[in-house]
Tab-separated table of C-alpha atoms in Angstrom:
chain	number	residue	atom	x	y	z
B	89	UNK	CA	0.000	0.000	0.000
B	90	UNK	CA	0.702	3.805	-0.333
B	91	UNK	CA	2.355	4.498	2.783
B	92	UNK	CA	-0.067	7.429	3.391
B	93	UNK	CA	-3.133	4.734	3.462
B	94	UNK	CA	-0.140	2.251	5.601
B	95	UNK	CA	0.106	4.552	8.074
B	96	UNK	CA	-3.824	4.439	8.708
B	97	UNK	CA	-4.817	0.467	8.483
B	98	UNK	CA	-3.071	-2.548	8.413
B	99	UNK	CA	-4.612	-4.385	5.721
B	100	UNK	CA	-5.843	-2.589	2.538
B	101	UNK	CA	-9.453	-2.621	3.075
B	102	UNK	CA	-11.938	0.255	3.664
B	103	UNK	CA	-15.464	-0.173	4.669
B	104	UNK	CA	-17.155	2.679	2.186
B	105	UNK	CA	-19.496	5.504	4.354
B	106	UNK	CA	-22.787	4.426	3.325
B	107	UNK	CA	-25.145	7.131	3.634
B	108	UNK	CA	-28.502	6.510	5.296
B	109	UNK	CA	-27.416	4.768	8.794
B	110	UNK	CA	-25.312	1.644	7.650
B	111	UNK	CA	-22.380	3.667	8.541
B	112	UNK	CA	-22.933	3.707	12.019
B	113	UNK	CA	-19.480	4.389	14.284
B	114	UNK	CA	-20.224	1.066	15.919
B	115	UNK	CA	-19.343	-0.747	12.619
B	116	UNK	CA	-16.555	1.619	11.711
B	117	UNK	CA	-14.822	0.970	15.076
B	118	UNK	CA	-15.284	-3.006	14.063
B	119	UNK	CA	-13.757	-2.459	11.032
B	120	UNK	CA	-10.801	-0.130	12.487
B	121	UNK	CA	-9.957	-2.337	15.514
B	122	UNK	CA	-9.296	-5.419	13.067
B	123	UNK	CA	-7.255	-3.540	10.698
B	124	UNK	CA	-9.537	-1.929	7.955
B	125	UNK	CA	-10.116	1.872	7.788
B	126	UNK	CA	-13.463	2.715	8.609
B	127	UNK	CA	-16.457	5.540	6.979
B	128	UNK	CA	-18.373	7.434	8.599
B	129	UNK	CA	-21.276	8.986	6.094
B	130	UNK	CA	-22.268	12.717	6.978
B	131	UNK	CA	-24.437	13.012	4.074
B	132	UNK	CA	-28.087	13.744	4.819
B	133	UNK	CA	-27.228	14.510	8.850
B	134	UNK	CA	-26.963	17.685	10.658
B	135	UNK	CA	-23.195	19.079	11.152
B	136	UNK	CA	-23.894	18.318	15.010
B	137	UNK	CA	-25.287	15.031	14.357
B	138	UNK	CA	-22.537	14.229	12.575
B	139	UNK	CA	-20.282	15.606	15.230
B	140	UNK	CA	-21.860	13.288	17.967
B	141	UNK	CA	-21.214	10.177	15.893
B	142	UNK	CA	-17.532	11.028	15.650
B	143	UNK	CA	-17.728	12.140	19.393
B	144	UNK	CA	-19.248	8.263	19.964
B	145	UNK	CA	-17.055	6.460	17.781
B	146	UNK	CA	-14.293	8.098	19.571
B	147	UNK	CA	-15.223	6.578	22.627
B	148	UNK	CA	-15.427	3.223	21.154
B	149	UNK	CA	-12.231	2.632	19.320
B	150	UNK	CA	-9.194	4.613	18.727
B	151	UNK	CA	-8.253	3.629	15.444
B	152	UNK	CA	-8.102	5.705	12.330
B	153	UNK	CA	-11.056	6.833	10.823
B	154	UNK	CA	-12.772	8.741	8.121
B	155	UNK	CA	-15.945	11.036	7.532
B	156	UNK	CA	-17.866	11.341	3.691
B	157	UNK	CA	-19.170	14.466	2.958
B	158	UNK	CA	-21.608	15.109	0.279
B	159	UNK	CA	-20.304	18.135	-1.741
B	160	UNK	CA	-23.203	20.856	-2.525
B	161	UNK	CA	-25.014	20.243	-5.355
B	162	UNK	CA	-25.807	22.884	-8.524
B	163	UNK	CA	-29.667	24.096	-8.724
B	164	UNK	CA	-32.040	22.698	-11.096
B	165	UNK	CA	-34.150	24.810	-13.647
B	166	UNK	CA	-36.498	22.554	-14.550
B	167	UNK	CA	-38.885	22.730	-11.602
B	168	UNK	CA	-41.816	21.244	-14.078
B	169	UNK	CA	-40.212	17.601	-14.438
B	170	UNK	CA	-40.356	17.654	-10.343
B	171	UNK	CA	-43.542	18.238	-9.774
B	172	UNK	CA	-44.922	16.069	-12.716
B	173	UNK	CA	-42.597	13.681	-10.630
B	174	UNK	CA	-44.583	14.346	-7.959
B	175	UNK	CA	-48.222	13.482	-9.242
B	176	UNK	CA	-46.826	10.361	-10.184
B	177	UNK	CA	-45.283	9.153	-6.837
B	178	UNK	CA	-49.705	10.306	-5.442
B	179	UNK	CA	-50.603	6.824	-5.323
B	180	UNK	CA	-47.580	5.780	-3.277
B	181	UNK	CA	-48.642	8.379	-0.746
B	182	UNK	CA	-51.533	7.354	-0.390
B	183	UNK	CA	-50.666	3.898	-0.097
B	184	UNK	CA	-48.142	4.406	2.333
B	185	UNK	CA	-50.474	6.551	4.534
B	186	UNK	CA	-47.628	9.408	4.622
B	187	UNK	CA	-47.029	12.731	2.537
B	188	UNK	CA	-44.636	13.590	-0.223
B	189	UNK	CA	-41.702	15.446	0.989
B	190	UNK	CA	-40.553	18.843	0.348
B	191	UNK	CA	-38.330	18.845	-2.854
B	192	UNK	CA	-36.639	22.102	-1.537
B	193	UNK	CA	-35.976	21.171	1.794
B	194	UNK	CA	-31.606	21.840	1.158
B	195	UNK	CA	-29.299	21.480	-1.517
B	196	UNK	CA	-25.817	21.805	0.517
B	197	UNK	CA	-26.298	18.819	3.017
B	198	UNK	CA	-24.770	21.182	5.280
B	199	UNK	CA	-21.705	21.152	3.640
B	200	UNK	CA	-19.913	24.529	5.216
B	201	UNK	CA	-20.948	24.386	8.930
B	202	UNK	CA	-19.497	20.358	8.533
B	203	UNK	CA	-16.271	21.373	7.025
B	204	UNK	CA	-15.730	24.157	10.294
B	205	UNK	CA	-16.186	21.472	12.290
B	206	UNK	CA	-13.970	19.042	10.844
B	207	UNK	CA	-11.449	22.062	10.168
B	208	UNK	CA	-11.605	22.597	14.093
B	209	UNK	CA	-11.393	19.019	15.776
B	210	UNK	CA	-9.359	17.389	12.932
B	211	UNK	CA	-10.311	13.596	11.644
B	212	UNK	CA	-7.508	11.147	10.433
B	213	UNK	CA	-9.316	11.284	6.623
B	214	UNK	CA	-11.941	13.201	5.109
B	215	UNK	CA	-13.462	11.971	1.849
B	216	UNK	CA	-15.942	13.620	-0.329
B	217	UNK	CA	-18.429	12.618	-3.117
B	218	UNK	CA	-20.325	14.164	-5.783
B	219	UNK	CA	-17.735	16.515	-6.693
B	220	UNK	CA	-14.517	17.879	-6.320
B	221	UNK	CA	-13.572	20.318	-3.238
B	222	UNK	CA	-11.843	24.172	-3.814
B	223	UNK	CA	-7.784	23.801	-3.675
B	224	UNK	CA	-8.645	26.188	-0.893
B	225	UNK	CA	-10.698	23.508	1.024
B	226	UNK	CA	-7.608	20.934	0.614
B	227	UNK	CA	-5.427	22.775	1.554
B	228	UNK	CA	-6.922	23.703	4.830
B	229	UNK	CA	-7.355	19.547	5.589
B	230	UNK	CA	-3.490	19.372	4.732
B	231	UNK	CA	-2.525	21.907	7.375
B	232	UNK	CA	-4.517	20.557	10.055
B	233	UNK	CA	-3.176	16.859	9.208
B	234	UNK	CA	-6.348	15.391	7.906
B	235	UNK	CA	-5.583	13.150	4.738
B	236	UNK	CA	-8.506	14.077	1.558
B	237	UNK	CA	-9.800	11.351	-0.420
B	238	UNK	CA	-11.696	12.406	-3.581
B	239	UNK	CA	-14.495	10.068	-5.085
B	240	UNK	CA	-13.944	10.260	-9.247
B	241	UNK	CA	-15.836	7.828	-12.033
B	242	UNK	CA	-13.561	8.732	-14.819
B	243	UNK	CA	-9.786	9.761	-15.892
B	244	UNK	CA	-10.697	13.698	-16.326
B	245	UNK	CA	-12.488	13.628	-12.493
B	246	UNK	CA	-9.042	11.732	-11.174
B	247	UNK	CA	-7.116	14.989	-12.591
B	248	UNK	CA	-9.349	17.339	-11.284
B	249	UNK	CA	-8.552	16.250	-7.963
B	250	UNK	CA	-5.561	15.724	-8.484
B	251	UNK	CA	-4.897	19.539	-9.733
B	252	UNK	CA	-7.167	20.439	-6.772
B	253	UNK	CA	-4.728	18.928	-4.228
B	254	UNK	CA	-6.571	15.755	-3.221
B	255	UNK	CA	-3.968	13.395	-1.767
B	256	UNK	CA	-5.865	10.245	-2.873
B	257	UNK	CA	-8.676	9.311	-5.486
B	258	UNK	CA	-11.403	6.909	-4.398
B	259	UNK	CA	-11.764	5.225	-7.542
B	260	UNK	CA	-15.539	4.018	-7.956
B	261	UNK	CA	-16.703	1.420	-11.115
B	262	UNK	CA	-19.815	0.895	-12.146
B	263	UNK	CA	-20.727	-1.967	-10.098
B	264	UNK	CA	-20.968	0.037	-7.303
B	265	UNK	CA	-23.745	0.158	-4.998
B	266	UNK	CA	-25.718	3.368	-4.099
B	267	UNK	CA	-25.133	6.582	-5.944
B	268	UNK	CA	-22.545	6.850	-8.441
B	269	UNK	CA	-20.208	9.716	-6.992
B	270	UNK	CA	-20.008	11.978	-10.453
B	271	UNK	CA	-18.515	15.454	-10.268
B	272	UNK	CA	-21.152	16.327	-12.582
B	273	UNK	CA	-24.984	14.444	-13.183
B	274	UNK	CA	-25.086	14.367	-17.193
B	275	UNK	CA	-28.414	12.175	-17.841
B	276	UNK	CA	-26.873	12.050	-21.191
B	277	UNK	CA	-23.915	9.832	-19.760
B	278	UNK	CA	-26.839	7.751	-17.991
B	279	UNK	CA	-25.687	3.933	-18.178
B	280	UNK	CA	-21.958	4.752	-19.515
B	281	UNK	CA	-19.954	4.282	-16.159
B	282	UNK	CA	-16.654	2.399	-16.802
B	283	UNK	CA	-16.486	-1.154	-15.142
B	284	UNK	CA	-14.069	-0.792	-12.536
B	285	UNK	CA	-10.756	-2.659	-13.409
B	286	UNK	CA	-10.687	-0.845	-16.427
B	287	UNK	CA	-11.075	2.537	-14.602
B	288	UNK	CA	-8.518	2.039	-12.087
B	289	UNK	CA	-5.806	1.211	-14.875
B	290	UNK	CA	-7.467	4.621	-17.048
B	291	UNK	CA	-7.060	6.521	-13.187
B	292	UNK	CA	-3.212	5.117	-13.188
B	293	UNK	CA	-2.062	6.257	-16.399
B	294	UNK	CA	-3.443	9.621	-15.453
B	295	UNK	CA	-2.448	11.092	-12.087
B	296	UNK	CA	-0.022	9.959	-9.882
B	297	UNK	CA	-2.097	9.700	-6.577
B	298	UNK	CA	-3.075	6.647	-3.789
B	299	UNK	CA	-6.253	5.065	-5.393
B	300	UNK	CA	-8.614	3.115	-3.686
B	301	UNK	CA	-11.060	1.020	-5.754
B	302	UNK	CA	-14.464	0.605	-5.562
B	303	UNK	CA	-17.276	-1.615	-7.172
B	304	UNK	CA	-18.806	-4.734	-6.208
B	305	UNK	CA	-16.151	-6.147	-4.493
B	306	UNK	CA	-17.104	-8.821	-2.324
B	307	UNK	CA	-13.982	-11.441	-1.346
B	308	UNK	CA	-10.410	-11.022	-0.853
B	309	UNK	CA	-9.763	-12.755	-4.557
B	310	UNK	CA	-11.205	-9.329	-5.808
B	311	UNK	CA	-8.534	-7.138	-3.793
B	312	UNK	CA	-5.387	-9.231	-5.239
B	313	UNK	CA	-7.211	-8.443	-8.578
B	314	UNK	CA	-7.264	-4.282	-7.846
B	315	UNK	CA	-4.004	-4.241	-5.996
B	316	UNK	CA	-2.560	-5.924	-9.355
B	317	UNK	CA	-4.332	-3.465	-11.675
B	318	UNK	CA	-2.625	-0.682	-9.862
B	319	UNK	CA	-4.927	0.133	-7.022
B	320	UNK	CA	-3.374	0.724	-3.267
B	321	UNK	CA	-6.600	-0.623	-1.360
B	322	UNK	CA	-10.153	-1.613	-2.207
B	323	UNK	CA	-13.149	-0.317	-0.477
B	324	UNK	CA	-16.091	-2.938	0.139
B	325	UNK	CA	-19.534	-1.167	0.544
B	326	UNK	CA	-22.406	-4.369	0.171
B	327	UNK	CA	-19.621	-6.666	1.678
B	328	UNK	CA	-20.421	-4.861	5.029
B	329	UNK	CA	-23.914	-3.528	4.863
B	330	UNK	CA	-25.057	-6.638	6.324
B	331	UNK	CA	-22.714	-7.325	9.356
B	332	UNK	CA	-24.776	-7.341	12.281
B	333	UNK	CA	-22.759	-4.081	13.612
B	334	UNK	CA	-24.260	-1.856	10.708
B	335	UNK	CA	-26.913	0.713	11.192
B	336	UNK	CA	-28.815	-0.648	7.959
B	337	UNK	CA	-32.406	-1.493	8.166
B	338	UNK	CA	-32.977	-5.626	8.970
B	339	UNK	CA	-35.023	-5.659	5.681
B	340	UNK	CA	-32.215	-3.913	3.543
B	341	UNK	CA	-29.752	-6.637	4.976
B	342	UNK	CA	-31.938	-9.401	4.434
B	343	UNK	CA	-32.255	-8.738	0.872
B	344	UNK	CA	-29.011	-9.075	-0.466
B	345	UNK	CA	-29.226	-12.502	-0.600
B	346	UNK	CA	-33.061	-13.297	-0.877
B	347	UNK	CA	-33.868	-14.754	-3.907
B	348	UNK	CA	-36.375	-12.291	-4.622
B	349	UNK	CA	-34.177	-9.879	-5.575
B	350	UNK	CA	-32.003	-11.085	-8.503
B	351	UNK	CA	-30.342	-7.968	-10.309
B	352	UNK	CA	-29.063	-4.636	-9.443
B	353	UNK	CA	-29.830	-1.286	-11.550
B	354	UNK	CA	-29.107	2.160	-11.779
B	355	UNK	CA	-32.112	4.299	-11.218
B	356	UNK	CA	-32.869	7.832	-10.526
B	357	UNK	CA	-36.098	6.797	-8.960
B	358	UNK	CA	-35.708	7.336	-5.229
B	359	UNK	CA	-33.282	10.797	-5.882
B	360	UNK	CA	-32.832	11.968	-9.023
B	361	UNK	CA	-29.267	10.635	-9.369
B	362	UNK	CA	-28.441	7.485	-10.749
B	363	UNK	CA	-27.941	5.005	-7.841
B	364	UNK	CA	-27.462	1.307	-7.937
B	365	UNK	CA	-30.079	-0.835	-5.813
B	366	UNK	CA	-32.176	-3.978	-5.719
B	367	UNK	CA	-34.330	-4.113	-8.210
B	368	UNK	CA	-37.756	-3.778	-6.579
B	369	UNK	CA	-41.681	-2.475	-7.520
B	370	UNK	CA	-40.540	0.703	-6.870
B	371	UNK	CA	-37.786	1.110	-8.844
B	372	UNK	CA	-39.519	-0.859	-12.103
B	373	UNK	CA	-42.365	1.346	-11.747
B	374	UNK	CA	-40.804	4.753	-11.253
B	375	UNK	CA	-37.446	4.763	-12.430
B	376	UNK	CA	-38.542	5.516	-16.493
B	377	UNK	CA	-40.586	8.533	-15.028
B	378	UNK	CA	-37.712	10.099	-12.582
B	379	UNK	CA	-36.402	13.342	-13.411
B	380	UNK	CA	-32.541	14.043	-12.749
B	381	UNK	CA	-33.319	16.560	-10.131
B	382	UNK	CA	-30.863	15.234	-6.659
B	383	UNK	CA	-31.365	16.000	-4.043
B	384	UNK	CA	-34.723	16.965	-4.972
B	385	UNK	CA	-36.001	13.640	-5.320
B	386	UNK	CA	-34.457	12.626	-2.498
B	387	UNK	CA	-36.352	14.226	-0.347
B	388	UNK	CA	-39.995	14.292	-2.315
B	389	UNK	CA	-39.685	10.202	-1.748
B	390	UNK	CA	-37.979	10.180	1.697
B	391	UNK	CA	-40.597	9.819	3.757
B	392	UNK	CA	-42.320	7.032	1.105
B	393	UNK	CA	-39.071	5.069	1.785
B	394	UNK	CA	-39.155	5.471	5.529
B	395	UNK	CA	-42.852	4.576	5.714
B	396	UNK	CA	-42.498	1.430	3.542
B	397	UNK	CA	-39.752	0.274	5.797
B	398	UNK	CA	-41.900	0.749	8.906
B	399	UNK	CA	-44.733	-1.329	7.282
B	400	UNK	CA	-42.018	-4.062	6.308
B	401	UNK	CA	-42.217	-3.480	2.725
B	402	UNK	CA	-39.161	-3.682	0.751
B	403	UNK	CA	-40.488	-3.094	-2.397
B	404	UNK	CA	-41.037	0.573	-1.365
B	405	UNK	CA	-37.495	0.826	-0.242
B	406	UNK	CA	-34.042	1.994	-1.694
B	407	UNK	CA	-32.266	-1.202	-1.526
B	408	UNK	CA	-28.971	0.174	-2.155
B	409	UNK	CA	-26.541	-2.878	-3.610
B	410	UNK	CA	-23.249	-3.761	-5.723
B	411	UNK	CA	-23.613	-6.242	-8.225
B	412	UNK	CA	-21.668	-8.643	-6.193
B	413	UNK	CA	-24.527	-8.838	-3.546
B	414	UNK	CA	-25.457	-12.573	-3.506
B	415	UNK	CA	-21.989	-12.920	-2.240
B	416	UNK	CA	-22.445	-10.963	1.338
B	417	UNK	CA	-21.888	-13.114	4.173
B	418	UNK	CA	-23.402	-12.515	7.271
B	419	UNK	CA	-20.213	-11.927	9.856
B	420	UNK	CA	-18.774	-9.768	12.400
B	421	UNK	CA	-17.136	-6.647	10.550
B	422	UNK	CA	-14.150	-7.663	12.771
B	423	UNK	CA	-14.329	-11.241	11.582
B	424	UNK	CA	-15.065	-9.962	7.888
B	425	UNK	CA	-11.730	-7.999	7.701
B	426	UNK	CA	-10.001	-10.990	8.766
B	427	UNK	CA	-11.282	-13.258	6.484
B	428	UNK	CA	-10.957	-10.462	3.876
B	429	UNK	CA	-7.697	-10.211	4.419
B	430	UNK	CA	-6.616	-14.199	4.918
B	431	UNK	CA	-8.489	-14.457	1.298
B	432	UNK	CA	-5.913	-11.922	-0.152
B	433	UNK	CA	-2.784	-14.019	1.593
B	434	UNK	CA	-4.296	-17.192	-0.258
B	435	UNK	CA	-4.115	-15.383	-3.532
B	436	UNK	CA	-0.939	-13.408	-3.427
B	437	UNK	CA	0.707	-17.274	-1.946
B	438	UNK	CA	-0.699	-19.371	-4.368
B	439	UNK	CA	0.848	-16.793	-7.155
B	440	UNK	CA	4.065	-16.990	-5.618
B	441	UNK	CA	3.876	-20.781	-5.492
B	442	UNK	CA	2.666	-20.582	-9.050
B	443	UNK	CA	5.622	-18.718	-9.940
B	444	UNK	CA	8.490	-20.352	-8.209
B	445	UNK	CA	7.455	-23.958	-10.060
């Protein structure tokens, strides 16, 4: 590994912040005390409730950490496609028993009142998605100590952050579950993400930085297979979302491996950015219709989600997933990094055995 990523975790394994409660600082101090580098997600909490979930995880582990922030996102125009969005998502209200949320209820997640923080009672790592932070911004992480970890889909994103003064790229492939972290959401690029061994050799012939991979990785085989395409560590999302220690809903983690469920997607459905999930009623019967508006989306079907989940109905629920999710296994995040990482060994000795006969 990168010895700025060395100095943080033993093995090279991150569990990804997974926005929505999954992320929870009892399942990033799992990961952290057996030798991964943990996530915490900020995105869609308050800058203090974010705050007391660092202040908790604190008190439960002292290994590194990180924190994902969700970068601001540009105003939509188009205010039409959002409410025509709206009369179509009536009929889940109504079935749900619960109102449409308010499609203007905040566009910056946040974002400047969590950086002061964070700027003020320093983190080991700081990541950010959906965009691409000011030099400024960087620069103020490097003087405090706090390593910045930039999420980029293609080449030209890597080089942004690199020029920006990122000092690593969190290098996500399509196969990722939940929201693809684009600088920029181009409907017209809609279903042209790169797959992601491919992406992290494009992201190594074009900046010089750490990467971390990303994108359905499920078993230790899969690291040996990023490490060798150039990658410094790979970050497992799904792979964790069902450990017992993560915040995620019991329905969420039960369908990654129902049979139900067969395929993952990318949808705009639930927010208005293309996001990869279980494919579910929802998603079938709304995704054609959804408008890229984020986060306006997000929060018209928020409390639709929330209410389905109450009522036990996963077919009304994001069911964020990789495509490797018939593969989770149902294990301590402490017991999943080791087995993570005893998977690797097997690989990288069976190539030297295969190499000195």
């Amino acid at each position: 590994m990168s010895s700025v990523l060395t100095d943080l975790c033993r093995y090279p394994i991150v569990q990804a912040p997974m926005a929505g409660g999954a992320s929870c600082p009892q399942l990033v101090a799992a990961v952290g005390d057996a030798g991964g580098l943990g996530f915490l997600a900020a995105g869609y909490k308050t800058a203090d409730g974010m705050y007391e979930e660092v202040k908790q995880l604190r008190g439960l582990s002292s290994a590194a950490f990180g924190i994902n922030l969700f970068m601001p996102q540009p105003h939509h125009d188009d205010h039409a496609a959002v409410e025509v969005y709206r009369e179509q998502l009536a009929g889940e209200a109504n079935w749900y028993e619960t109102p449409l949320g308010d499609p203007d209820a905040g566009r910056d997640d946040g974002y400047e009142a969590k950086l002061a923080i964070l700027l003020d009672d320093p983190v080991p790592v700081v990541s950010f998605t959906f965009g691409c932070p000011t030099p400024t911004t960087l620069d103020a992480f490097t003087r405090v100590g706090t390593l910045t970890v930039v999420t980029v889909t293609t080449p030209e994103e890597a080089q942004t952050a690199e020029w920006s003064g990122a000092d690593v790229v969190c290098v996500q492939g399509v196969e990722a579950g939940g929201h693809q972290g684009t600088h920029r959401d181009d409907p017209a690029t809609d279903g042209a993400g790169i797959g992601l061994l491919s992406l992290v050799t494009q992201v190594r012939d074009s900046v010089r930085l750490p990467v971390i991979a990303t994108g359905g990785l499920m078993r230790g085989g899969q690291i040996a297979a990023v490490l060798a395409a150039g990658a410094h560590a790979a970050q497992f999302g799904t792979a964790f979302l069902v450990c017992p220690e993560s915040g995620a809903h019991a329905l969420h983690k039960r369908a990654m491996t129902n049979p139900l469920f067969t395929r993952t997607e990318l949808t705009r459905a639930f927010t208005g950015r293309p996001a990869r999930g279980l494919v579910n009623r929802f998603m079938r019967e709304h995704g054609p219709y959804a408008p890229p508006a984020y986060p306006e989306v997000h929060h018209l079907t928020a409390g639709v989600r929330k209410a389905a989940a109450k009522v036990g109905d996963p077919q009304g629920m994001a069911l964020w997933a990789g495509q490797g999710h018939r593969m989770a296994r149902d294990l301590p995040a402490g017991q999943l990094v080791g087995v993570l990482a005893d998977e690797l060994d097997a690989v990288r000795a069976s190539l030297t055995q295969g190499n000195a006969s």
